[in-house]
Every structure is written in structure tokens, then in C-alpha cells.
Amino acid sequence: MIPNPPANEEHEVFMRRAIELARHGWGRTHPNPLVGAVIVENGQLVSGGWHAQDGGPHAERVALAALGRPPKPGATLYVTLEPCSTHGRTGACCDLIKEAGIKRVVIGATDPNPAHAGRAVDVLRDAGVEVVVGVCERACRDLNLIFNHWITTGTPLIAGKVAVTLDGKSACRTGESKWITGDESRADVHHWRRYFPAIAVGAMTVLRDNPRLTARSPDGEEWCPVRFVFDGLLRTVIDRHLPSVYTDEFHERTIVVTTPHGGLGYVRKLREMGVQVWVMESGSQRVPFQSFRQKCAEERIAGVYVEGGAQLLSELVRARQLDYLFSYRAPILFADDKAKGMLSGLRPDTPGHAIRLEDTRHNTFGDDALLRGHVVYPEKLLLDETVFSLR
Ligand SMILES: NC(=O)c1ccc[n+]([C@@H]2O[C@H](COP(=O)([O-])OP(=O)(O)OC[C@H]3O[C@@H](n4cnc5c(N)ncnc54)[C@H](OP(=O)(O)O)[C@@H]3O)[C@@H](O)[C@H]2O)c1
């Protein structure tokens, strides 16, 4: 006999455990999603698993295998993402669930792909399985910012990160920006660097800050994502002392994104050093972001974390190409008109013409506040054409 469904709070307790397990795959599953699953028998968690890497077994399969025996009658499977109902590289999880005799499945988020959303729910219900949908749905959806975008658009999620003062400044008038936010915020940035398969910065940030652009975890582990440098004229290559992203032990993970106007000699120099270069067709010294997005899609790079500076981020916004924004705000004020603002290049006439963030999350890190969300553009984006005239 199947016991009564547990109360909603119990569902949430077990789903939160599945979310924790899903996070073990943080940054390792692209372009696949992060997924966690647990099996509960008589109110006890008896097994769990997560999707560890692209091409690897799905979380449901791992949790069932870890149990080492058939689930007891009345067992419940909790899974953060709707199980797959079609055969991919690993077989449909819906079939696996039915074969295992599981009679209740609790799902966090439905499949973000509109063509598949709810399909597994129907398949399982048709097979007599009780299905509960939407437990901790917001948190489960938030696990897969990148996958959700990739699977619905076929292109990478382009996310920006800024660290600003209370009055919205991202650098002093001298260009100095180290450090606006505190240690806790910067540790969170490293956490997100580990999540995204690629980081991007503008040429001026490389020249001024000489950043390492790796993800350093508190236990000292260092991981290097793909590192994009946007440099339409290859000005970062001119100096004899090259930035460390071209010379360090991870330099083969660096990709310079440039135009034919940058000079073939510099392109050759970079390639001879082992640095990759994407030369993108352009009528100006700026790489068209659409072409960049397309090239990332071809290379199966599902997400790009753009760390600035202000000019690169502003140009992305002006081109409607920024999909998501992380904004860390520190409790300090520069109160200087000439200090660098976070973004520029628009001239909304009314707040109604503003860009908005939606589906926002708020966190605090020490004294700083993080606000992040999906970028929503107004129907008409009013540009300030006096800004960013090309040399
Ligand atoms: N507070 C923060 O979160 C934060 C984060 C990062 C940086 N910063 C600070 O910001 C400052 C640098 O920012 P910035 O606004 O001056 O410069 P930036 O955005 O780092 O770099 C701008 C340069 O990137 C290149 N670029 C931009 N879009 C491009 C495109 N579509 N195609 C090809 N190249 C492109 C251009 O080079 P060309 O002009 O040669 O074409 C442009 O001049 C530094 O002071 C840094 O410390 C602050």
C-alpha cells in the first residue's frame, strides 16, 4: 500500500537535499544541466546522486544505482529537473523510473525546453505514477541559468558582472577599481567563474588590471575557464610586456576576439605563442556580438561571464546582447562625476524606457549586496549616439 503523500514541508526538505547534490556538478556539466535526485523510503532518505558531467549518467540513474537494490514499494524519487522522456546517450529516465517500480516522483522544475516541458509528467502519470511538480521550483530553475538559456535559444547565456559603489561607480576617475567590494563578494565572483565555461573582458581591463581570470576556491584549487579578451585592434599585444593571460600556464585557454583591423602580424604572434585568436568579420574595429554568440554556439560554449569593463558591458547592452546581470554593490560612495559609471550609452526619456532585471535574486556578502537577474530590454532602446564613437 502506498502511504499518504508527505506534507509539503517534507517535500521541500528532500528537494533541498537534491539541490545540494546537484551543486556537486557546478560548472562541470555544460552544456547539460545540473541535476540532483534522492530516493526516500518510509520518510528516510536512502540514496542520492547527481549528474556529474556532460555525457555521464543522469542523476536519477546514479541515485538508483547507488541504492544497490530495487526501491521498496512506496519509495519516492525527488529530482530537481523533470526526468528525460526521450532516449539520448543514456536512455530515457522515465523508462528507468517505471522499470524500477517507483510509484511517486516529485519534480522541482519542468523541462525548460517548451517542446519537452511536461512531457515526462504525462508519460509517468499515464503509467500510473503519482507526480508532484514545482517543489522548490524557483531554486531548481536557478541551478540552470546557463542550460535554460542554451536549450531554448541554442546560444550561450551572456552574463555581465559589475562591482559598484552605492552611487553606481565601477572605477575612480584614475581608473583604479581594486577593490570596491569586499572579500566575501570577491569569493562569490570566483564561485560564478567556476560555474561559467568562459569569462570575457575588454582590452582596457586587461591592460589596466592584468587579471588572471581563473576561479580560485577557498581550498586553494585553481581552475581556468576559457578566457576571452575583446580587443578589436589588438592593442593588448603591442607592448613588449604581455599581459599574463597570454603567458601564464593557462595561456592556451585564452581566446582573443578581434577584427581584421587588428593586424595579421599580431594575430600570428599570438598564435605562435599558443594563444587562440578569433578574427571576426566587421566593418569597424568592434566585433559584432551576434557573430561572437554564433561562434560560441558552434564551439558549444554555453555561457560567458563578462567581467567588464564598463565599455564592453555598455556595448553589449546597446546591442541588446547582455542576457543576465550580476551587480555587487558596496557601501561606499565616490561622489565624483568623473569617476567611471557602471554602464552608459543609453538615454531613456522616462523610467519606462529603462532596462529592467527580472526574476531577481538578492544576497548579501559581508557588507555588500548582490542583485542579479535576467535583463529585459524596453521595446524601444534609446541610444545616446554621442557615446563610443569609434576612432
Ligand atoms: N568594478 C568592476 O566591476 C570592474 C570590472 C572590470 C574592470 N573594471 C575597471 O574598468 C576599467 C576598464 O574598463 P573600460 O570601460 O575602460 O574598458 P574595457 O571595457 O575593459 O575595454 C574596452 C575595450 O575593449 C575593446 N572592445 C570592446 N568591445 C569590443 C568589441 N565589440 N569588439 C572588439 N573589441 C572590443 C575595445 O578596444 P579598442 O578600443 O581597442 O577597440 C575597447 O576600448 C579599468 O579601470 C578596470 O579596473 C572595473
Tab-separated table of C-alpha atoms and ligand atoms in Angstrom:
chain	number	residue	atom	x	y	z
A	1	MET	CA	0.000	0.000	0.000
A	2	ILE	CA	1.264	3.475	-0.864
A	3	PRO	CA	1.447	5.700	2.235
A	4	ASN	CA	-0.125	9.147	2.202
A	5	PRO	CA	1.926	11.792	0.433
A	6	PRO	CA	4.229	13.576	2.855
A	7	ALA	CA	3.389	17.143	3.791
A	8	ASN	CA	4.728	19.929	1.544
A	9	GLU	CA	7.465	20.807	4.034
A	10	GLU	CA	8.807	17.290	3.805
A	11	HIS	CA	8.836	17.549	0.045
A	12	GLU	CA	10.847	20.730	0.394
A	13	VAL	CA	13.331	19.186	2.822
A	14	PHE	CA	14.099	16.335	0.428
A	15	MET	CA	14.139	18.592	-2.628
A	16	ARG	CA	16.626	20.902	-0.918
A	17	ARG	CA	18.857	17.877	-0.352
A	18	ALA	CA	18.549	17.024	-4.069
A	19	ILE	CA	19.532	20.638	-4.890
A	20	GLU	CA	22.617	20.321	-2.676
A	21	LEU	CA	23.601	17.162	-4.530
A	22	ALA	CA	23.031	18.822	-7.915
A	23	ARG	CA	25.567	21.510	-6.936
A	24	HIS	CA	28.343	18.876	-6.900
A	25	GLY	CA	28.286	19.211	-10.698
A	26	TRP	CA	28.788	23.020	-10.501
A	27	GLY	CA	30.470	24.137	-13.734
A	28	ARG	CA	31.166	20.576	-14.882
A	29	THR	CA	28.032	19.594	-16.787
A	30	HIS	CA	27.827	22.144	-19.640
A	31	PRO	CA	26.008	22.236	-21.907
A	32	ASN	CA	23.972	19.778	-19.836
A	33	PRO	CA	22.054	20.871	-16.733
A	34	LEU	CA	22.862	20.479	-13.053
A	35	VAL	CA	20.512	17.827	-11.679
A	36	GLY	CA	20.251	16.138	-8.301
A	37	ALA	CA	17.995	13.263	-7.169
A	38	VAL	CA	17.225	11.484	-3.909
A	39	ILE	CA	15.196	8.370	-3.083
A	40	VAL	CA	13.069	8.348	0.044
A	41	GLU	CA	11.537	5.250	1.671
A	42	ASN	CA	9.226	5.497	4.671
A	43	GLY	CA	10.278	9.088	5.276
A	44	GLN	CA	14.001	8.207	5.214
A	45	LEU	CA	16.469	9.367	2.598
A	46	VAL	CA	18.093	6.123	1.402
A	47	SER	CA	20.012	7.174	-1.704
A	48	GLY	CA	21.048	10.142	-3.819
A	49	GLY	CA	23.029	11.154	-6.846
A	50	TRP	CA	23.800	13.930	-9.280
A	51	HIS	CA	24.676	14.456	-12.897
A	52	ALA	CA	28.439	14.871	-12.745
A	53	GLN	CA	29.427	15.712	-16.319
A	54	ASP	CA	28.179	16.081	-19.875
A	55	GLY	CA	27.614	12.596	-21.320
A	56	GLY	CA	27.628	10.964	-17.876
A	57	PRO	CA	24.678	9.123	-16.285
A	58	HIS	CA	21.689	11.206	-15.233
A	59	ALA	CA	21.046	11.923	-11.553
A	60	GLU	CA	18.049	9.541	-11.344
A	61	ARG	CA	20.149	6.671	-12.707
A	62	VAL	CA	23.006	7.448	-10.291
A	63	ALA	CA	20.631	7.566	-7.298
A	64	LEU	CA	19.015	4.242	-8.254
A	65	ALA	CA	22.407	2.591	-8.845
A	66	ALA	CA	23.712	3.900	-5.510
A	67	LEU	CA	20.768	2.247	-3.754
A	68	GLY	CA	22.182	-1.110	-4.819
A	69	ARG	CA	18.813	-2.884	-4.672
A	70	PRO	CA	15.311	-2.286	-6.065
A	71	PRO	CA	13.483	0.532	-4.264
A	72	LYS	CA	10.905	-0.602	-1.729
A	73	PRO	CA	7.231	-0.321	-2.687
A	74	GLY	CA	6.084	3.208	-1.849
A	75	ALA	CA	9.506	4.775	-2.472
A	76	THR	CA	9.533	8.373	-3.712
A	77	LEU	CA	12.039	9.812	-6.146
A	78	TYR	CA	12.822	13.530	-5.796
A	79	VAL	CA	14.508	15.138	-8.774
A	80	THR	CA	15.376	18.798	-9.324
A	81	LEU	CA	14.593	18.743	-13.083
A	82	GLU	CA	11.862	16.919	-14.962
A	83	PRO	CA	13.245	13.485	-15.994
A	84	CYS	CA	14.032	12.973	-19.660
A	85	SER	CA	11.418	11.128	-21.651
A	86	THR	CA	13.416	10.597	-24.844
A	87	HIS	CA	16.406	8.346	-25.490
A	88	GLY	CA	19.661	10.295	-25.571
A	89	ARG	CA	23.122	8.944	-24.889
A	90	THR	CA	21.965	7.307	-21.657
A	91	GLY	CA	18.355	6.083	-22.215
A	92	ALA	CA	15.161	7.729	-21.009
A	93	CYS	CA	14.936	8.234	-17.257
A	94	CYS	CA	11.123	7.878	-17.424
A	95	ASP	CA	11.599	4.248	-18.562
A	96	LEU	CA	14.099	3.664	-15.786
A	97	ILE	CA	11.702	5.015	-13.176
A	98	LYS	CA	8.868	2.812	-14.431
A	99	GLU	CA	11.117	-0.274	-14.586
A	100	ALA	CA	12.301	0.378	-11.013
A	101	GLY	CA	8.668	0.322	-9.861
A	102	ILE	CA	8.757	3.832	-8.368
A	103	LYS	CA	5.199	4.987	-7.877
A	104	ARG	CA	5.756	8.588	-6.792
A	105	VAL	CA	8.011	11.230	-8.368
A	106	VAL	CA	8.451	14.759	-7.044
A	107	ILE	CA	9.866	17.199	-9.603
A	108	GLY	CA	11.433	20.613	-8.941
A	109	ALA	CA	11.425	22.392	-12.311
A	110	THR	CA	9.836	21.254	-15.554
A	111	ASP	CA	11.978	20.912	-18.671
A	112	PRO	CA	12.787	24.472	-19.858
A	113	ASN	CA	12.513	23.358	-23.481
A	114	PRO	CA	8.915	24.239	-24.401
A	115	ALA	CA	8.842	21.270	-26.798
A	116	HIS	CA	9.518	18.868	-23.889
A	117	ALA	CA	8.044	20.673	-20.856
A	118	GLY	CA	5.570	18.463	-19.052
A	119	ARG	CA	6.099	15.507	-21.360
A	120	ALA	CA	7.660	13.299	-18.681
A	121	VAL	CA	4.898	14.276	-16.277
A	122	ASP	CA	2.337	12.927	-18.768
A	123	VAL	CA	4.376	9.798	-19.545
A	124	LEU	CA	4.736	8.952	-15.861
A	125	ARG	CA	1.113	9.711	-14.983
A	126	ASP	CA	-0.048	7.575	-17.933
A	127	ALA	CA	1.976	4.743	-16.383
A	128	GLY	CA	0.171	5.166	-13.063
A	129	VAL	CA	2.939	7.091	-11.281
A	130	GLU	CA	1.849	9.883	-8.936
A	131	VAL	CA	3.713	13.058	-9.955
A	132	VAL	CA	4.098	16.233	-7.901
A	133	VAL	CA	5.540	19.202	-9.829
A	134	GLY	CA	7.041	22.525	-8.757
A	135	VAL	CA	8.558	21.808	-5.311
A	136	CYS	CA	11.279	24.467	-4.699
A	137	GLU	CA	10.710	25.314	-8.360
A	138	ARG	CA	12.448	28.716	-8.221
A	139	ALA	CA	15.611	27.317	-6.641
A	140	CYS	CA	15.664	24.347	-9.027
A	141	ARG	CA	15.307	26.641	-12.052
A	142	ASP	CA	18.043	28.890	-10.696
A	143	LEU	CA	20.502	25.967	-10.733
A	144	ASN	CA	20.421	26.026	-14.525
A	145	LEU	CA	20.730	29.635	-15.656
A	146	ILE	CA	23.007	28.553	-18.477
A	147	PHE	CA	21.245	25.370	-19.563
A	148	ASN	CA	17.818	27.023	-19.541
A	149	HIS	CA	19.060	29.662	-21.959
A	150	TRP	CA	21.097	27.285	-24.127
A	151	ILE	CA	18.304	24.768	-24.616
A	152	THR	CA	15.735	27.402	-25.555
A	153	THR	CA	17.898	29.638	-27.794
A	154	GLY	CA	20.794	27.422	-28.952
A	155	THR	CA	23.203	30.222	-27.994
A	156	PRO	CA	25.263	31.000	-24.884
A	157	LEU	CA	23.953	32.922	-21.898
A	158	ILE	CA	25.928	36.169	-21.905
A	159	ALA	CA	26.037	37.434	-18.332
A	160	GLY	CA	27.709	40.572	-17.055
A	161	LYS	CA	29.258	41.198	-13.663
A	162	VAL	CA	29.894	44.574	-12.101
A	163	ALA	CA	31.131	45.704	-8.747
A	164	VAL	CA	29.943	49.207	-7.994
A	165	THR	CA	29.785	51.823	-5.286
A	166	LEU	CA	26.494	52.966	-3.782
A	167	ASP	CA	26.473	55.740	-6.385
A	168	GLY	CA	26.947	53.247	-9.224
A	169	LYS	CA	30.655	53.839	-9.980
A	170	SER	CA	32.857	50.993	-11.171
A	171	ALA	CA	36.254	52.764	-11.048
A	172	CYS	CA	37.746	56.021	-9.740
A	173	ARG	CA	38.499	58.787	-12.233
A	174	THR	CA	42.085	57.431	-12.200
A	175	GLY	CA	40.776	54.082	-13.451
A	176	GLU	CA	41.619	52.437	-10.113
A	177	SER	CA	38.970	49.867	-9.121
A	178	LYS	CA	40.775	47.498	-6.728
A	179	TRP	CA	38.857	46.899	-4.586
A	180	ILE	CA	35.359	48.274	-4.497
A	181	THR	CA	33.732	45.220	-2.942
A	182	GLY	CA	34.902	43.088	-0.029
A	183	ASP	CA	36.454	39.620	0.263
A	184	GLU	CA	33.120	37.795	0.545
A	185	SER	CA	31.790	39.309	-2.696
A	186	ARG	CA	35.006	38.501	-4.487
A	187	ALA	CA	34.798	34.902	-3.265
A	188	ASP	CA	31.288	34.741	-4.722
A	189	VAL	CA	32.630	36.009	-8.052
A	190	HIS	CA	35.097	33.122	-8.032
A	191	HIS	CA	32.206	30.747	-7.380
A	192	TRP	CA	30.431	32.052	-10.500
A	193	ARG	CA	33.648	31.949	-12.501
A	194	ARG	CA	33.674	28.232	-11.780
A	195	TYR	CA	30.055	27.951	-12.968
A	196	PHE	CA	30.585	29.610	-16.370
A	197	PRO	CA	32.548	27.784	-19.068
A	198	ALA	CA	34.005	31.104	-20.245
A	199	ILE	CA	34.943	34.575	-18.920
A	200	ALA	CA	35.285	37.683	-21.085
A	201	VAL	CA	36.907	41.076	-20.516
A	202	GLY	CA	37.634	44.155	-22.609
A	203	ALA	CA	41.103	45.161	-23.763
A	204	MET	CA	41.358	48.065	-21.322
A	205	THR	CA	40.683	45.847	-18.325
A	206	VAL	CA	43.493	43.530	-19.431
A	207	LEU	CA	45.880	46.450	-19.920
A	208	ARG	CA	44.998	48.183	-16.675
A	209	ASP	CA	44.425	45.294	-14.259
A	210	ASN	CA	46.389	42.414	-15.850
A	211	PRO	CA	43.821	39.983	-14.364
A	212	ARG	CA	44.435	36.243	-14.034
A	213	LEU	CA	40.771	35.357	-14.765
A	214	THR	CA	40.836	31.968	-13.075
A	215	ALA	CA	38.443	30.586	-10.466
A	216	ARG	CA	40.172	30.194	-7.116
A	217	SER	CA	38.255	28.223	-4.488
A	218	PRO	CA	38.723	28.742	-0.723
A	219	ASP	CA	40.585	25.396	-0.532
A	220	GLY	CA	43.217	26.727	-2.950
A	221	GLU	CA	42.077	24.889	-6.092
A	222	GLU	CA	42.525	26.967	-9.236
A	223	TRP	CA	40.547	26.313	-12.409
A	224	CYS	CA	40.793	28.138	-15.681
A	225	PRO	CA	37.731	28.662	-17.867
A	226	VAL	CA	38.044	29.777	-21.478
A	227	ARG	CA	39.249	33.402	-21.229
A	228	PHE	CA	38.012	35.779	-23.932
A	229	VAL	CA	39.749	39.118	-24.457
A	230	PHE	CA	37.760	41.538	-26.652
A	231	ASP	CA	40.402	43.516	-28.458
A	232	GLY	CA	39.321	44.815	-31.866
A	233	LEU	CA	42.691	46.453	-32.624
A	234	LEU	CA	44.953	44.037	-30.706
A	235	ARG	CA	46.232	46.857	-28.513
A	236	THR	CA	46.964	44.313	-25.735
A	237	VAL	CA	49.677	42.717	-27.900
A	238	ILE	CA	51.633	45.841	-28.797
A	239	ASP	CA	53.647	46.221	-25.597
A	240	ARG	CA	56.785	44.127	-25.033
A	241	HIS	CA	55.466	43.108	-21.597
A	242	LEU	CA	52.480	40.978	-22.484
A	243	PRO	CA	49.511	40.503	-20.118
A	244	SER	CA	49.646	37.329	-18.068
A	245	VAL	CA	46.581	35.779	-19.778
A	246	TYR	CA	48.887	35.389	-22.833
A	247	THR	CA	51.860	33.988	-20.964
A	248	ASP	CA	50.720	32.089	-17.869
A	249	GLU	CA	50.307	28.307	-17.596
A	250	PHE	CA	46.726	28.563	-18.866
A	251	HIS	CA	47.510	30.755	-21.911
A	252	GLU	CA	46.178	28.108	-24.304
A	253	ARG	CA	42.750	28.688	-22.708
A	254	THR	CA	42.842	32.349	-23.770
A	255	ILE	CA	40.983	33.381	-26.929
A	256	VAL	CA	41.483	36.894	-28.282
A	257	VAL	CA	38.387	38.108	-30.110
A	258	THR	CA	39.347	40.628	-32.746
A	259	THR	CA	38.666	42.024	-36.225
A	260	PRO	CA	40.744	42.029	-39.417
A	261	HIS	CA	41.714	45.606	-38.426
A	262	GLY	CA	43.922	44.308	-35.612
A	263	GLY	CA	46.881	43.426	-37.831
A	264	LEU	CA	47.828	39.973	-39.098
A	265	GLY	CA	51.318	40.212	-37.618
A	266	TYR	CA	49.892	40.379	-34.098
A	267	VAL	CA	47.470	37.551	-34.843
A	268	ARG	CA	50.432	35.407	-35.942
A	269	LYS	CA	52.433	36.389	-32.845
A	270	LEU	CA	49.599	35.309	-30.540
A	271	ARG	CA	49.042	32.022	-32.361
A	272	GLU	CA	52.766	31.223	-32.281
A	273	MET	CA	52.630	31.687	-28.510
A	274	GLY	CA	49.748	29.176	-28.323
A	275	VAL	CA	47.046	31.800	-27.685
A	276	GLN	CA	43.903	31.290	-29.763
A	277	VAL	CA	42.529	34.128	-31.891
A	278	TRP	CA	39.054	34.519	-33.360
A	279	VAL	CA	39.189	37.032	-36.194
A	280	MET	CA	35.585	38.073	-36.804
A	281	GLU	CA	34.418	39.914	-39.907
A	282	SER	CA	33.496	43.503	-39.103
A	283	GLY	CA	33.170	46.822	-40.894
A	284	SER	CA	34.626	48.553	-37.801
A	285	GLN	CA	37.141	47.762	-35.072
A	286	ARG	CA	34.359	46.204	-32.988
A	287	VAL	CA	33.417	42.537	-33.152
A	288	PRO	CA	29.675	42.119	-33.837
A	289	PHE	CA	28.342	40.374	-30.731
A	290	GLN	CA	25.883	38.312	-32.791
A	291	SER	CA	28.806	36.723	-34.653
A	292	PHE	CA	30.578	36.092	-31.362
A	293	ARG	CA	27.454	34.462	-29.941
A	294	GLN	CA	27.156	32.269	-33.035
A	295	LYS	CA	30.788	31.203	-32.884
A	296	CYS	CA	30.405	30.288	-29.202
A	297	ALA	CA	27.362	28.186	-30.124
A	298	GLU	CA	29.395	26.358	-32.779
A	299	GLU	CA	32.121	25.683	-30.200
A	300	ARG	CA	29.494	24.505	-27.666
A	301	ILE	CA	30.422	27.261	-25.198
A	302	ALA	CA	27.108	27.580	-23.376
A	303	GLY	CA	27.774	30.583	-21.138
A	304	VAL	CA	30.055	33.630	-20.966
A	305	TYR	CA	30.641	35.645	-17.775
A	306	VAL	CA	31.630	39.159	-18.834
A	307	GLU	CA	33.630	40.856	-16.100
A	308	GLY	CA	33.826	44.288	-17.685
A	309	GLY	CA	34.955	46.852	-18.062
A	310	ALA	CA	32.231	49.368	-18.383
A	311	GLN	CA	32.736	49.905	-22.085
A	312	LEU	CA	32.425	46.258	-23.110
A	313	LEU	CA	29.344	45.817	-20.917
A	314	SER	CA	27.787	49.049	-22.214
A	315	GLU	CA	28.287	47.961	-25.802
A	316	LEU	CA	26.687	44.603	-25.053
A	317	VAL	CA	23.691	46.414	-23.568
A	318	ARG	CA	23.422	48.821	-26.502
A	319	ALA	CA	23.386	45.813	-28.837
A	320	ARG	CA	20.744	44.055	-26.663
A	321	GLN	CA	23.193	41.199	-26.217
A	322	LEU	CA	23.511	41.086	-22.424
A	323	ASP	CA	21.160	38.377	-21.120
A	324	TYR	CA	21.859	38.425	-17.393
A	325	LEU	CA	23.484	40.771	-14.877
A	326	PHE	CA	25.267	40.273	-11.542
A	327	SER	CA	25.581	43.585	-9.716
A	328	TYR	CA	27.557	43.694	-6.442
A	329	ARG	CA	27.067	46.968	-4.589
A	330	ALA	CA	29.436	48.084	-1.850
A	331	PRO	CA	28.522	50.589	0.893
A	332	ILE	CA	30.985	53.215	-0.326
A	333	LEU	CA	30.499	56.453	-2.274
A	334	PHE	CA	32.889	58.130	-4.719
A	335	ALA	CA	30.552	61.100	-5.266
A	336	ASP	CA	32.675	62.068	-8.259
A	337	ASP	CA	31.061	62.921	-11.606
A	338	LYS	CA	34.263	61.962	-13.340
A	339	ALA	CA	34.515	58.526	-11.748
A	340	LYS	CA	33.583	55.753	-14.195
A	341	GLY	CA	29.914	54.791	-14.201
A	342	MET	CA	28.846	51.206	-14.462
A	343	LEU	CA	27.038	51.471	-17.795
A	344	SER	CA	26.459	54.245	-20.307
A	345	GLY	CA	25.347	54.809	-23.875
A	346	LEU	CA	21.571	54.978	-23.482
A	347	ARG	CA	19.294	57.972	-22.983
A	348	PRO	CA	15.900	56.803	-21.693
A	349	ASP	CA	13.381	59.673	-21.669
A	350	THR	CA	11.296	58.139	-18.917
A	351	PRO	CA	11.838	55.277	-16.427
A	352	GLY	CA	9.539	53.306	-18.730
A	353	HIS	CA	12.369	53.204	-21.265
A	354	ALA	CA	14.754	51.732	-18.716
A	355	ILE	CA	16.290	48.273	-18.864
A	356	ARG	CA	14.989	46.041	-16.093
A	357	LEU	CA	16.129	42.916	-14.349
A	358	GLU	CA	13.510	40.248	-13.789
A	359	ASP	CA	13.374	37.020	-11.825
A	360	THR	CA	15.822	38.733	-9.464
A	361	ARG	CA	17.767	37.199	-6.562
A	362	HIS	CA	19.200	39.181	-3.681
A	363	ASN	CA	22.068	38.080	-1.464
A	364	THR	CA	24.421	39.772	0.920
A	365	PHE	CA	28.144	39.144	1.140
A	366	GLY	CA	29.669	40.831	4.165
A	367	ASP	CA	28.594	44.476	3.833
A	368	ASP	CA	27.904	44.184	0.086
A	369	ALA	CA	24.643	43.365	-1.662
A	370	LEU	CA	24.295	41.274	-4.807
A	371	LEU	CA	21.325	41.808	-7.080
A	372	ARG	CA	21.178	39.512	-10.099
A	373	GLY	CA	18.565	38.824	-12.723
A	374	HIS	CA	17.619	38.409	-16.365
A	375	VAL	CA	17.984	41.546	-18.470
A	376	VAL	CA	14.749	42.744	-20.065
A	377	TYR	CA	15.037	45.431	-22.723
A	378	PRO	CA	12.347	48.022	-23.398
A	379	GLU	CA	10.656	47.699	-26.763
A	380	LYS	CA	12.491	50.805	-27.909
A	381	LEU	CA	16.068	51.142	-26.670
A	382	LEU	CA	17.003	54.829	-26.931
A	383	LEU	CA	20.729	55.120	-27.673
A	384	ASP	CA	22.946	58.084	-26.887
A	385	GLU	CA	24.820	58.372	-30.168
A	386	THR	CA	27.379	60.784	-28.727
A	387	VAL	CA	28.952	57.936	-26.740
A	388	PHE	CA	31.506	55.432	-28.039
A	389	SER	CA	32.232	56.995	-31.399
A	390	LEU	CA	34.873	54.763	-32.981
A	391	ARG	CA	38.299	56.058	-33.692
B	1	LIG	N1	34.247	47.470	-10.928
B	1	LIG	C1	34.253	46.443	-11.764
B	1	LIG	O1	33.453	45.512	-11.658
B	1	LIG	C2	35.267	46.400	-12.879
B	1	LIG	C3	35.398	45.239	-13.651
B	1	LIG	C4	36.309	45.237	-14.699
B	1	LIG	C5	37.066	46.368	-14.954
B	1	LIG	N2	36.945	47.458	-14.160
B	1	LIG	C6	37.736	48.657	-14.440
B	1	LIG	O2	37.256	49.184	-15.665
B	1	LIG	C7	38.331	49.820	-16.352
B	1	LIG	C8	38.392	49.324	-17.767
B	1	LIG	O3	37.117	49.457	-18.341
B	1	LIG	P1	36.921	50.261	-19.709
B	1	LIG	O4	35.487	50.536	-19.810
B	1	LIG	O5	37.881	51.390	-19.763
B	1	LIG	O6	37.423	49.253	-20.814
B	1	LIG	P2	37.017	47.733	-21.158
B	1	LIG	O7	35.548	47.610	-21.308
B	1	LIG	O8	37.743	46.803	-20.271
B	1	LIG	O9	37.710	47.623	-22.549
B	1	LIG	C9	37.237	48.402	-23.601
B	1	LIG	C10	37.973	47.994	-24.850
B	1	LIG	O10	37.582	46.660	-25.212
B	1	LIG	C11	37.577	46.558	-26.604
B	1	LIG	N3	36.241	46.180	-27.051
B	1	LIG	C12	35.047	46.495	-26.509
B	1	LIG	N4	34.044	45.997	-27.238
B	1	LIG	C13	34.615	45.356	-28.260
B	1	LIG	C14	34.113	44.641	-29.364
B	1	LIG	N5	32.792	44.504	-29.573
B	1	LIG	N6	34.996	44.115	-30.224
B	1	LIG	C15	36.325	44.255	-30.037
B	1	LIG	N7	36.860	44.918	-29.023
B	1	LIG	C16	36.022	45.463	-28.144
B	1	LIG	C17	37.848	47.944	-27.172
B	1	LIG	O11	39.166	48.053	-27.566
B	1	LIG	P3	39.536	49.126	-28.732
B	1	LIG	O12	39.149	50.482	-28.233
B	1	LIG	O13	40.971	48.926	-28.904
B	1	LIG	O14	38.736	48.760	-29.928
B	1	LIG	C18	37.599	48.861	-26.017
B	1	LIG	O15	38.367	50.020	-25.994
B	1	LIG	C19	39.558	49.520	-15.570
B	1	LIG	O16	39.862	50.670	-14.798
B	1	LIG	C20	39.174	48.385	-14.678
B	1	LIG	O17	39.931	48.418	-13.491
B	1	LIG	C21	36.054	47.503	-13.141
